[in-house]
mmCIF file with all atom_site columns, C-alpha atoms in Angstrom:
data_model
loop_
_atom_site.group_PDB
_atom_site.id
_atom_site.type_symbol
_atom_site.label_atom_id
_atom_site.label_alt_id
_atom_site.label_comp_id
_atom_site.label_asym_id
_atom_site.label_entity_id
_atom_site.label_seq_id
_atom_site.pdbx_PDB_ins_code
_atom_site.Cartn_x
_atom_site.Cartn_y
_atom_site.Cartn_z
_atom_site.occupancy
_atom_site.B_iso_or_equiv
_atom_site.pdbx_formal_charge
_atom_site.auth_seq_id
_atom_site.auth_comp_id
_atom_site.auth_asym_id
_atom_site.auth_atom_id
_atom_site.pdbx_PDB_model_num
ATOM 1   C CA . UNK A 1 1   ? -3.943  8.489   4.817   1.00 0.00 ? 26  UNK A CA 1
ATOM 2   C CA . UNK A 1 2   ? -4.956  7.710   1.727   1.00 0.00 ? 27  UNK A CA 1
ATOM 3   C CA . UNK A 1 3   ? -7.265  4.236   1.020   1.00 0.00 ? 28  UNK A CA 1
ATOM 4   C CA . UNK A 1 4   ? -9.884  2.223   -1.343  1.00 0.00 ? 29  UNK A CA 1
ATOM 5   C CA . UNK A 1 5   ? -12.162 -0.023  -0.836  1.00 0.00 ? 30  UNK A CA 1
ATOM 6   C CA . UNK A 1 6   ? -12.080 -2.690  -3.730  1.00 0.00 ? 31  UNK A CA 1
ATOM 7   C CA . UNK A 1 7   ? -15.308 -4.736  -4.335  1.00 0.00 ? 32  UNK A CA 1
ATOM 8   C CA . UNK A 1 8   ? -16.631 -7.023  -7.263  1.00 0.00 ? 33  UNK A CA 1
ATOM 9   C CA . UNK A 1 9   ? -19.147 -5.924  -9.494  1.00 0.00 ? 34  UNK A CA 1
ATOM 10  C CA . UNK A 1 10  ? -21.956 -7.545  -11.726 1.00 0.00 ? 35  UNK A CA 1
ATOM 11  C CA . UNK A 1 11  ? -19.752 -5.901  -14.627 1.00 0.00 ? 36  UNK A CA 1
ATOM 12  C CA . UNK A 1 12  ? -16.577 -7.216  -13.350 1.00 0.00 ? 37  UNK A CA 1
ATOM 13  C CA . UNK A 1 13  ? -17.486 -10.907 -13.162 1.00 0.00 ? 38  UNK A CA 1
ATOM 14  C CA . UNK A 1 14  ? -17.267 -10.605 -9.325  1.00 0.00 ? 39  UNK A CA 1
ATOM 15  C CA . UNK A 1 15  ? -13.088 -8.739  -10.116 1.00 0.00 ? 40  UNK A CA 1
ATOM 16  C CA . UNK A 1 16  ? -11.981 -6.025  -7.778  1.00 0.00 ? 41  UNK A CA 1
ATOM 17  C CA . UNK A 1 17  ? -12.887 -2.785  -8.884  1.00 0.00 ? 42  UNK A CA 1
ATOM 18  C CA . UNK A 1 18  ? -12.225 0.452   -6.789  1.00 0.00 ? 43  UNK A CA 1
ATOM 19  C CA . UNK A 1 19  ? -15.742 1.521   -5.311  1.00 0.00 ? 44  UNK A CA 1
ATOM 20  C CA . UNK A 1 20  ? -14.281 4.078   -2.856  1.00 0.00 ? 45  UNK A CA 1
ATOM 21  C CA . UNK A 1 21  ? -11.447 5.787   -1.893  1.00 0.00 ? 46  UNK A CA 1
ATOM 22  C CA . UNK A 1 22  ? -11.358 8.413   1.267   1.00 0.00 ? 47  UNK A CA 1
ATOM 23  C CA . UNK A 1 23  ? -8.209  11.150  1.894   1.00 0.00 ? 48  UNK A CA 1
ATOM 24  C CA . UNK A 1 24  ? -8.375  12.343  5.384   1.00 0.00 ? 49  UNK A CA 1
ATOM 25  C CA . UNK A 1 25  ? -5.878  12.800  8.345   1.00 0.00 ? 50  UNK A CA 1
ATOM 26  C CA . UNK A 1 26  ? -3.646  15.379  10.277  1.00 0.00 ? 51  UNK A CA 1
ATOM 27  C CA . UNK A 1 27  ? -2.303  16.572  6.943   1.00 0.00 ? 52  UNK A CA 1
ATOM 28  C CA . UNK A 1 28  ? -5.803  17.754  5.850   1.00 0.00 ? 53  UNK A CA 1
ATOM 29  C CA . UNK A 1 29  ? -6.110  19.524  9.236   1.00 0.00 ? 54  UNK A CA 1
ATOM 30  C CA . UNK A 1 30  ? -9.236  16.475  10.425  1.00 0.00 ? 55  UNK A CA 1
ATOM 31  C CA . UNK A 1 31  ? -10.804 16.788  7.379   1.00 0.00 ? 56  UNK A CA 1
ATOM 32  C CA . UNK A 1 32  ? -11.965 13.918  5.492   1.00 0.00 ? 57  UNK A CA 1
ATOM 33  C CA . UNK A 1 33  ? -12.633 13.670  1.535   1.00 0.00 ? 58  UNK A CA 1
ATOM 34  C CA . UNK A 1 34  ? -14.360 11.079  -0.044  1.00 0.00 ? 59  UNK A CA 1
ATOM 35  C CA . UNK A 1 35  ? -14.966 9.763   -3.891  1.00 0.00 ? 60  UNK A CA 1
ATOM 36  C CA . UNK A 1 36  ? -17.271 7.460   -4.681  1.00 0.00 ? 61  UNK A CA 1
ATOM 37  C CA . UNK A 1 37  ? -18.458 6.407   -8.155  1.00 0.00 ? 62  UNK A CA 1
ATOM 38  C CA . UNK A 1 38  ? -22.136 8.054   -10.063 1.00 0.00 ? 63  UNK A CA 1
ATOM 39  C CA . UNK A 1 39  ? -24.241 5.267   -10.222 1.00 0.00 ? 64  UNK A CA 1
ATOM 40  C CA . UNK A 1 40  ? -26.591 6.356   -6.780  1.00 0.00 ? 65  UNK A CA 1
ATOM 41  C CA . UNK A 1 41  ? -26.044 2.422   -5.885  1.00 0.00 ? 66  UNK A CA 1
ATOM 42  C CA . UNK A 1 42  ? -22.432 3.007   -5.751  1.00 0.00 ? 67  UNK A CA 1
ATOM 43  C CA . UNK A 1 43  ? -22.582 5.725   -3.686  1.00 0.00 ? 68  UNK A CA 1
ATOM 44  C CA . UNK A 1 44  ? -22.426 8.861   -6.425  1.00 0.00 ? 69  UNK A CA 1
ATOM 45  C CA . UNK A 1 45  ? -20.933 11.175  -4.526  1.00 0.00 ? 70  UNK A CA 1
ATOM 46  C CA . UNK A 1 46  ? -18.075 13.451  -3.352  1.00 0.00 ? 71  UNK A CA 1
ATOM 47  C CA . UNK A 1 47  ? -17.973 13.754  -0.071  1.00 0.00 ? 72  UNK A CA 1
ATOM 48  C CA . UNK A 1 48  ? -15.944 16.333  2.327   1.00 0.00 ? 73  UNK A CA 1
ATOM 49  C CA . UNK A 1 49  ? -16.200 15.635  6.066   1.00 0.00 ? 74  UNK A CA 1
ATOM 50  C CA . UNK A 1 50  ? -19.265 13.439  5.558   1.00 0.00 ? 75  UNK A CA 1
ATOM 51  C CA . UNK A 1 51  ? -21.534 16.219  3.090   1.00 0.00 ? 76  UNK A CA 1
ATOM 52  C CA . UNK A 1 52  ? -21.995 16.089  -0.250  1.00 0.00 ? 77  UNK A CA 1
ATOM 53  C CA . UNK A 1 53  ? -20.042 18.941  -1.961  1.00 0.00 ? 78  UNK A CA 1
ATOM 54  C CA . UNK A 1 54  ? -18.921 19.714  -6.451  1.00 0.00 ? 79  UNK A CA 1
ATOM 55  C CA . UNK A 1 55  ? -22.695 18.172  -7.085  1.00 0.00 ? 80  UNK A CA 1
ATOM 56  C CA . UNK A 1 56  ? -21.290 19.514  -10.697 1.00 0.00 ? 81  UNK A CA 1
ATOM 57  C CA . UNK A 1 57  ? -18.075 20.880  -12.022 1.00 0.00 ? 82  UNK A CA 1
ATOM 58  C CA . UNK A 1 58  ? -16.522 23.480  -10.141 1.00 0.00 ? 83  UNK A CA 1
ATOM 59  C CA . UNK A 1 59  ? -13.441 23.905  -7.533  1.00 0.00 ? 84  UNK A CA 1
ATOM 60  C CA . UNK A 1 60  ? -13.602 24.073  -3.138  1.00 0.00 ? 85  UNK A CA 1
ATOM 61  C CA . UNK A 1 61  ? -10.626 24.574  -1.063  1.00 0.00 ? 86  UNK A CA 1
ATOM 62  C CA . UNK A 1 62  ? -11.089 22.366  1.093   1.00 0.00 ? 87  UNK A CA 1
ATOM 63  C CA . UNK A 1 63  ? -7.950  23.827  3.714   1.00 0.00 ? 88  UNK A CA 1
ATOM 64  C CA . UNK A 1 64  ? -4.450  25.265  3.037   1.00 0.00 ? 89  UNK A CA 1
ATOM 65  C CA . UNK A 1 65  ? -3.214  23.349  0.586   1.00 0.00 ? 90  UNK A CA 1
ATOM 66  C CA . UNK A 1 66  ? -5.618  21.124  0.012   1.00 0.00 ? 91  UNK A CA 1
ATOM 67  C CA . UNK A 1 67  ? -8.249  22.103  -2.885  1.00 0.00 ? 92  UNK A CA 1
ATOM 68  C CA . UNK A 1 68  ? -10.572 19.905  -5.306  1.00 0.00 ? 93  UNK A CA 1
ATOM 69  C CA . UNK A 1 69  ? -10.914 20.460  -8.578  1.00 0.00 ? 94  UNK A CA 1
ATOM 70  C CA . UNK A 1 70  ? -14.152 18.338  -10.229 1.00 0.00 ? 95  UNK A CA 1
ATOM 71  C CA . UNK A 1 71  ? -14.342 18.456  -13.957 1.00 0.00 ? 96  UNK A CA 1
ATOM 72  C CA . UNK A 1 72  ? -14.033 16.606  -17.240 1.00 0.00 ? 97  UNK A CA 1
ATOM 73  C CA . UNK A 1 73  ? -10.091 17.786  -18.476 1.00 0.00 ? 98  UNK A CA 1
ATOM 74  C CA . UNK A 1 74  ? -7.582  14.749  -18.004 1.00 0.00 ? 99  UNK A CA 1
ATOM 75  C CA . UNK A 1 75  ? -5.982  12.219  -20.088 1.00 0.00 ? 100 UNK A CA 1
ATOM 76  C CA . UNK A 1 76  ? -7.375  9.079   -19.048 1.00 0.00 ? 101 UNK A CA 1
ATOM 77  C CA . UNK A 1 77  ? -5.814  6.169   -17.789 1.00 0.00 ? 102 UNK A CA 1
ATOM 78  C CA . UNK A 1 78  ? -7.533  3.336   -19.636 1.00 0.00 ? 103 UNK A CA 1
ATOM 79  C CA . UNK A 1 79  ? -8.413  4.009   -23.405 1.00 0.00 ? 104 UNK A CA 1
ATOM 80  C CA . UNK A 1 80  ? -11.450 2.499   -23.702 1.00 0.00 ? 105 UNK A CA 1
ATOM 81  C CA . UNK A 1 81  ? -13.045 4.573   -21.335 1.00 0.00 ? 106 UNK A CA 1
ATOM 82  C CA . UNK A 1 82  ? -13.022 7.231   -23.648 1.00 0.00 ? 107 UNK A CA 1
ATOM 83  C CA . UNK A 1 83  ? -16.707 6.059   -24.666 1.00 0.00 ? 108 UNK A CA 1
ATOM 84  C CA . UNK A 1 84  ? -18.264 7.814   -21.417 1.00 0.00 ? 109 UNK A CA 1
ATOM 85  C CA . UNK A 1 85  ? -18.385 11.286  -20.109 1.00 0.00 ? 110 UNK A CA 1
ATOM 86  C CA . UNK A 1 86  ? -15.117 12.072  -18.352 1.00 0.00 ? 111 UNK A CA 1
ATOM 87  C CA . UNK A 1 87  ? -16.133 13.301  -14.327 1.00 0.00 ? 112 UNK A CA 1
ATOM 88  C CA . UNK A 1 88  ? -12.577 13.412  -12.946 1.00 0.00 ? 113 UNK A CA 1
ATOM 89  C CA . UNK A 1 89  ? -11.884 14.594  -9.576  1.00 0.00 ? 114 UNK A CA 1
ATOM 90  C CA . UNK A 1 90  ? -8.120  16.377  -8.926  1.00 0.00 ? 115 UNK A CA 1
ATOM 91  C CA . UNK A 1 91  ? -6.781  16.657  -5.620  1.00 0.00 ? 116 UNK A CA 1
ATOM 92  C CA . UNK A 1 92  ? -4.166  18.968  -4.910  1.00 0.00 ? 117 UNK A CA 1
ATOM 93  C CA . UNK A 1 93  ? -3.074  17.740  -1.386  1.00 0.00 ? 118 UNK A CA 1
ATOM 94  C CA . UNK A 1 94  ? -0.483  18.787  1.202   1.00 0.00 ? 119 UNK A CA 1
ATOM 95  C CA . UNK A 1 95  ? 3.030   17.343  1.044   1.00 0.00 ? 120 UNK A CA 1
ATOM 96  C CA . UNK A 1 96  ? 3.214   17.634  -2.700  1.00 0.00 ? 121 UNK A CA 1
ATOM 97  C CA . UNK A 1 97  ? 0.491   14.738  -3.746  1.00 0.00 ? 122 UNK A CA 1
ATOM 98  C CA . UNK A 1 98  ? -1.419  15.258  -6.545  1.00 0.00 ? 123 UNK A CA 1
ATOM 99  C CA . UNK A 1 99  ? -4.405  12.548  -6.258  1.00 0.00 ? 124 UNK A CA 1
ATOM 100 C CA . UNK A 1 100 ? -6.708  12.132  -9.466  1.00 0.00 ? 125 UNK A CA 1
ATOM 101 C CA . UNK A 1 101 ? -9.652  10.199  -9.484  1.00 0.00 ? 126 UNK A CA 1
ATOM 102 C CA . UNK A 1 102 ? -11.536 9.055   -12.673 1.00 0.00 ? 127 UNK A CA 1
ATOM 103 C CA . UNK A 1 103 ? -15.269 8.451   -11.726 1.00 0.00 ? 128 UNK A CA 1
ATOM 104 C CA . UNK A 1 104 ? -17.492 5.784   -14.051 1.00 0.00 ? 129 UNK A CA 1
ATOM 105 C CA . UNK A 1 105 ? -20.894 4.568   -13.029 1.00 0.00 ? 130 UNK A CA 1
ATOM 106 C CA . UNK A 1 106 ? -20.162 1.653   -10.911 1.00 0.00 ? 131 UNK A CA 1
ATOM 107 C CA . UNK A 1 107 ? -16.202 2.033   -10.141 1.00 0.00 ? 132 UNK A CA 1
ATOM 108 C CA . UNK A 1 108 ? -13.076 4.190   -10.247 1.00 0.00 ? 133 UNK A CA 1
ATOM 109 C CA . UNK A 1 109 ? -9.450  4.728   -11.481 1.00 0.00 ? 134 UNK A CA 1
ATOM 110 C CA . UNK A 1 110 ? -6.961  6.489   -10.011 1.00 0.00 ? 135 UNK A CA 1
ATOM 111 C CA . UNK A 1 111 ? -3.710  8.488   -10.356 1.00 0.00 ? 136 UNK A CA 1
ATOM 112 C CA . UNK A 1 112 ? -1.371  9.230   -7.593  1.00 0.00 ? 137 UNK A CA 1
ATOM 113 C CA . UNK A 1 113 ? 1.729   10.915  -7.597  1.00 0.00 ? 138 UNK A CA 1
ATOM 114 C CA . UNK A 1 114 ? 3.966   11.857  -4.936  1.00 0.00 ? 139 UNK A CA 1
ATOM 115 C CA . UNK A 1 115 ? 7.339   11.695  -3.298  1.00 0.00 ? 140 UNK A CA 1
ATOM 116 C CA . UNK A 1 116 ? 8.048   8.473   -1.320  1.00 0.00 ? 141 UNK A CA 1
ATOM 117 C CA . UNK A 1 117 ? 7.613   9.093   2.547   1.00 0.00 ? 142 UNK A CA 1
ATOM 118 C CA . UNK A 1 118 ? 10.977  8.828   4.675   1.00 0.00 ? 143 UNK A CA 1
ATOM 119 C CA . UNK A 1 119 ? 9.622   7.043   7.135   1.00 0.00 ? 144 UNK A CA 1
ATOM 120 C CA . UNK A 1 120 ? 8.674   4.584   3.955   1.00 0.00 ? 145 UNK A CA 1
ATOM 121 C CA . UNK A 1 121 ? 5.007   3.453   3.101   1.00 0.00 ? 146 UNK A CA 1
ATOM 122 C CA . UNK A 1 122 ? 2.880   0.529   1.652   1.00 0.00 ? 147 UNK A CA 1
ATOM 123 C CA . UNK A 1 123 ? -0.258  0.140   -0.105  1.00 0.00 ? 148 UNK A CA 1
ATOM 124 C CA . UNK A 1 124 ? -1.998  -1.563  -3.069  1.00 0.00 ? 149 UNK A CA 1
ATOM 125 C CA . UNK A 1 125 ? 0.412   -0.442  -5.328  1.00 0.00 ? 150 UNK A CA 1
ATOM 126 C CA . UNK A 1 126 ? 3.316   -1.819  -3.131  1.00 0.00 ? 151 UNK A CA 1
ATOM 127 C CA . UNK A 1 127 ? 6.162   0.139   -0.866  1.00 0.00 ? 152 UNK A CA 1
ATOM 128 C CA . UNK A 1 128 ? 7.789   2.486   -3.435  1.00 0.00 ? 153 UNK A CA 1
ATOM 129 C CA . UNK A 1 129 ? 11.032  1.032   -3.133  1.00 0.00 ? 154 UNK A CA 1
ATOM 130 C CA . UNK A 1 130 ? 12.021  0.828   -6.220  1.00 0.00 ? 155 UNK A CA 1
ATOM 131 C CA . UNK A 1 131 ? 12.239  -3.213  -6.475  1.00 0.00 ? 156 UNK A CA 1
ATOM 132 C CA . UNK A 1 132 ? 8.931   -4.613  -8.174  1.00 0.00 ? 157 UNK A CA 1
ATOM 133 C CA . UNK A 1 133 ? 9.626   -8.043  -6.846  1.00 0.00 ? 158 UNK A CA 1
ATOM 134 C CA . UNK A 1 134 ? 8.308   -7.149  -3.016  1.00 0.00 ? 159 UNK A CA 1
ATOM 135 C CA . UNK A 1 135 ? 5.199   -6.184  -4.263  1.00 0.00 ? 160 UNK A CA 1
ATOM 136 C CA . UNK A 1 136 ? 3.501   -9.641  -4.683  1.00 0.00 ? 161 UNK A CA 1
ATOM 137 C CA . UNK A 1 137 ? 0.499   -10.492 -2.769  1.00 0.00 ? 162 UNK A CA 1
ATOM 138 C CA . UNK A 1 138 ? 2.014   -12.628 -0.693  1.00 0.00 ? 163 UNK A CA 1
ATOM 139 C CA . UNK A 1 139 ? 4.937   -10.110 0.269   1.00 0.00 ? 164 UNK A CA 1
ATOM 140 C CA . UNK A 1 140 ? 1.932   -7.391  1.229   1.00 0.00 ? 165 UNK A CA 1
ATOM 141 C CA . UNK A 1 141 ? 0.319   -9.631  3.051   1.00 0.00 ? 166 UNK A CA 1
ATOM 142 C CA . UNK A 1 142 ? 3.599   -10.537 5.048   1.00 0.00 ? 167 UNK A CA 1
ATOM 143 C CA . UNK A 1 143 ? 3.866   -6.913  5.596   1.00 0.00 ? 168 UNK A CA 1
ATOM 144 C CA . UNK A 1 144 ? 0.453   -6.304  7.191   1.00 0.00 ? 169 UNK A CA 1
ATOM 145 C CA . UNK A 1 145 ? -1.613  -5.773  4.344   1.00 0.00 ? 170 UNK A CA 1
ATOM 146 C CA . UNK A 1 146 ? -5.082  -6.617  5.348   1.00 0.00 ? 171 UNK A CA 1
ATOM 147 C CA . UNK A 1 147 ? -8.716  -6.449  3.940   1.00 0.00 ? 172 UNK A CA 1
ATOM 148 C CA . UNK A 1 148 ? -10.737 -3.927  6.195   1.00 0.00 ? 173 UNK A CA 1
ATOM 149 C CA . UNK A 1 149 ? -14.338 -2.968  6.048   1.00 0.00 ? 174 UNK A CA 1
#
């Protein structure tokens, strides 16, 4: 599994901005991996089965095929970013998934790539179909997609 928590933020206007996401399940053999933003309000952490770990830049293997890589080499998602320090967090993860998370003071962006799943999937970014126009919020949300603490 792979999920975010989305919350507003005084710099957002109250927006949605990603202030977590945690990588954990069978596929990491139990293990659970977890990227929060710097700021110490926001969390500021990486996190692998609940202990801080990459306090500064380095790589951990975290199990076959699974390994972290924290450092500041990436091209980033959003331009205007460019005006902070990059801290950006690369995942190599079983099944092929590269996961890439760009950590700011008080949110994140994020880059995942992958193969679609054959037993299909869903997700903030929609189902991976293909077909843009079943990825509205309403379709989601007739889907199953819920808000969870």
């Amino acid at each position: 599994k792979i999920q975010g928590r989305f919350m507003g933020t005084v710099y957002t206007y109250g927006l949605a901005a990603t202030q977590k996401v945690v990588v954990a399940g069978n596929f990491l053999n139990g293990h659970k991996i977890e990227v929060q933003p710097m700021e110490h309000a926001y969390g500021g952490h990486i996190l692998v089965d609940g202990k801080p770990v990459l306090t500064s830049f380095g790589t951990l293997k975290v199990c076959d095929g699974a390994t972290i890589t924290y450092d500041g080499i990436g091209e980033l998602p959003d331009k205007a970013a460019s005006k902070w320090e990059s801290r950006i967090v690369h995942m190599e993860l079983p099944q092929n998934i590269t996961f890439t998370v760009y950590r700011w003071g008080n949110y994140l962006d994020l880059k995942l790539e992958m193969a679609p799943l054959a037993k299909g999937q869903d997700g903030s970014c929609g189902n991976f179909n293909g077909d843009p126009s079943d990825d509205t919020t309403a379709a989601i949300l007739s889907r199953g997609g819920r808000v969870t603490d």
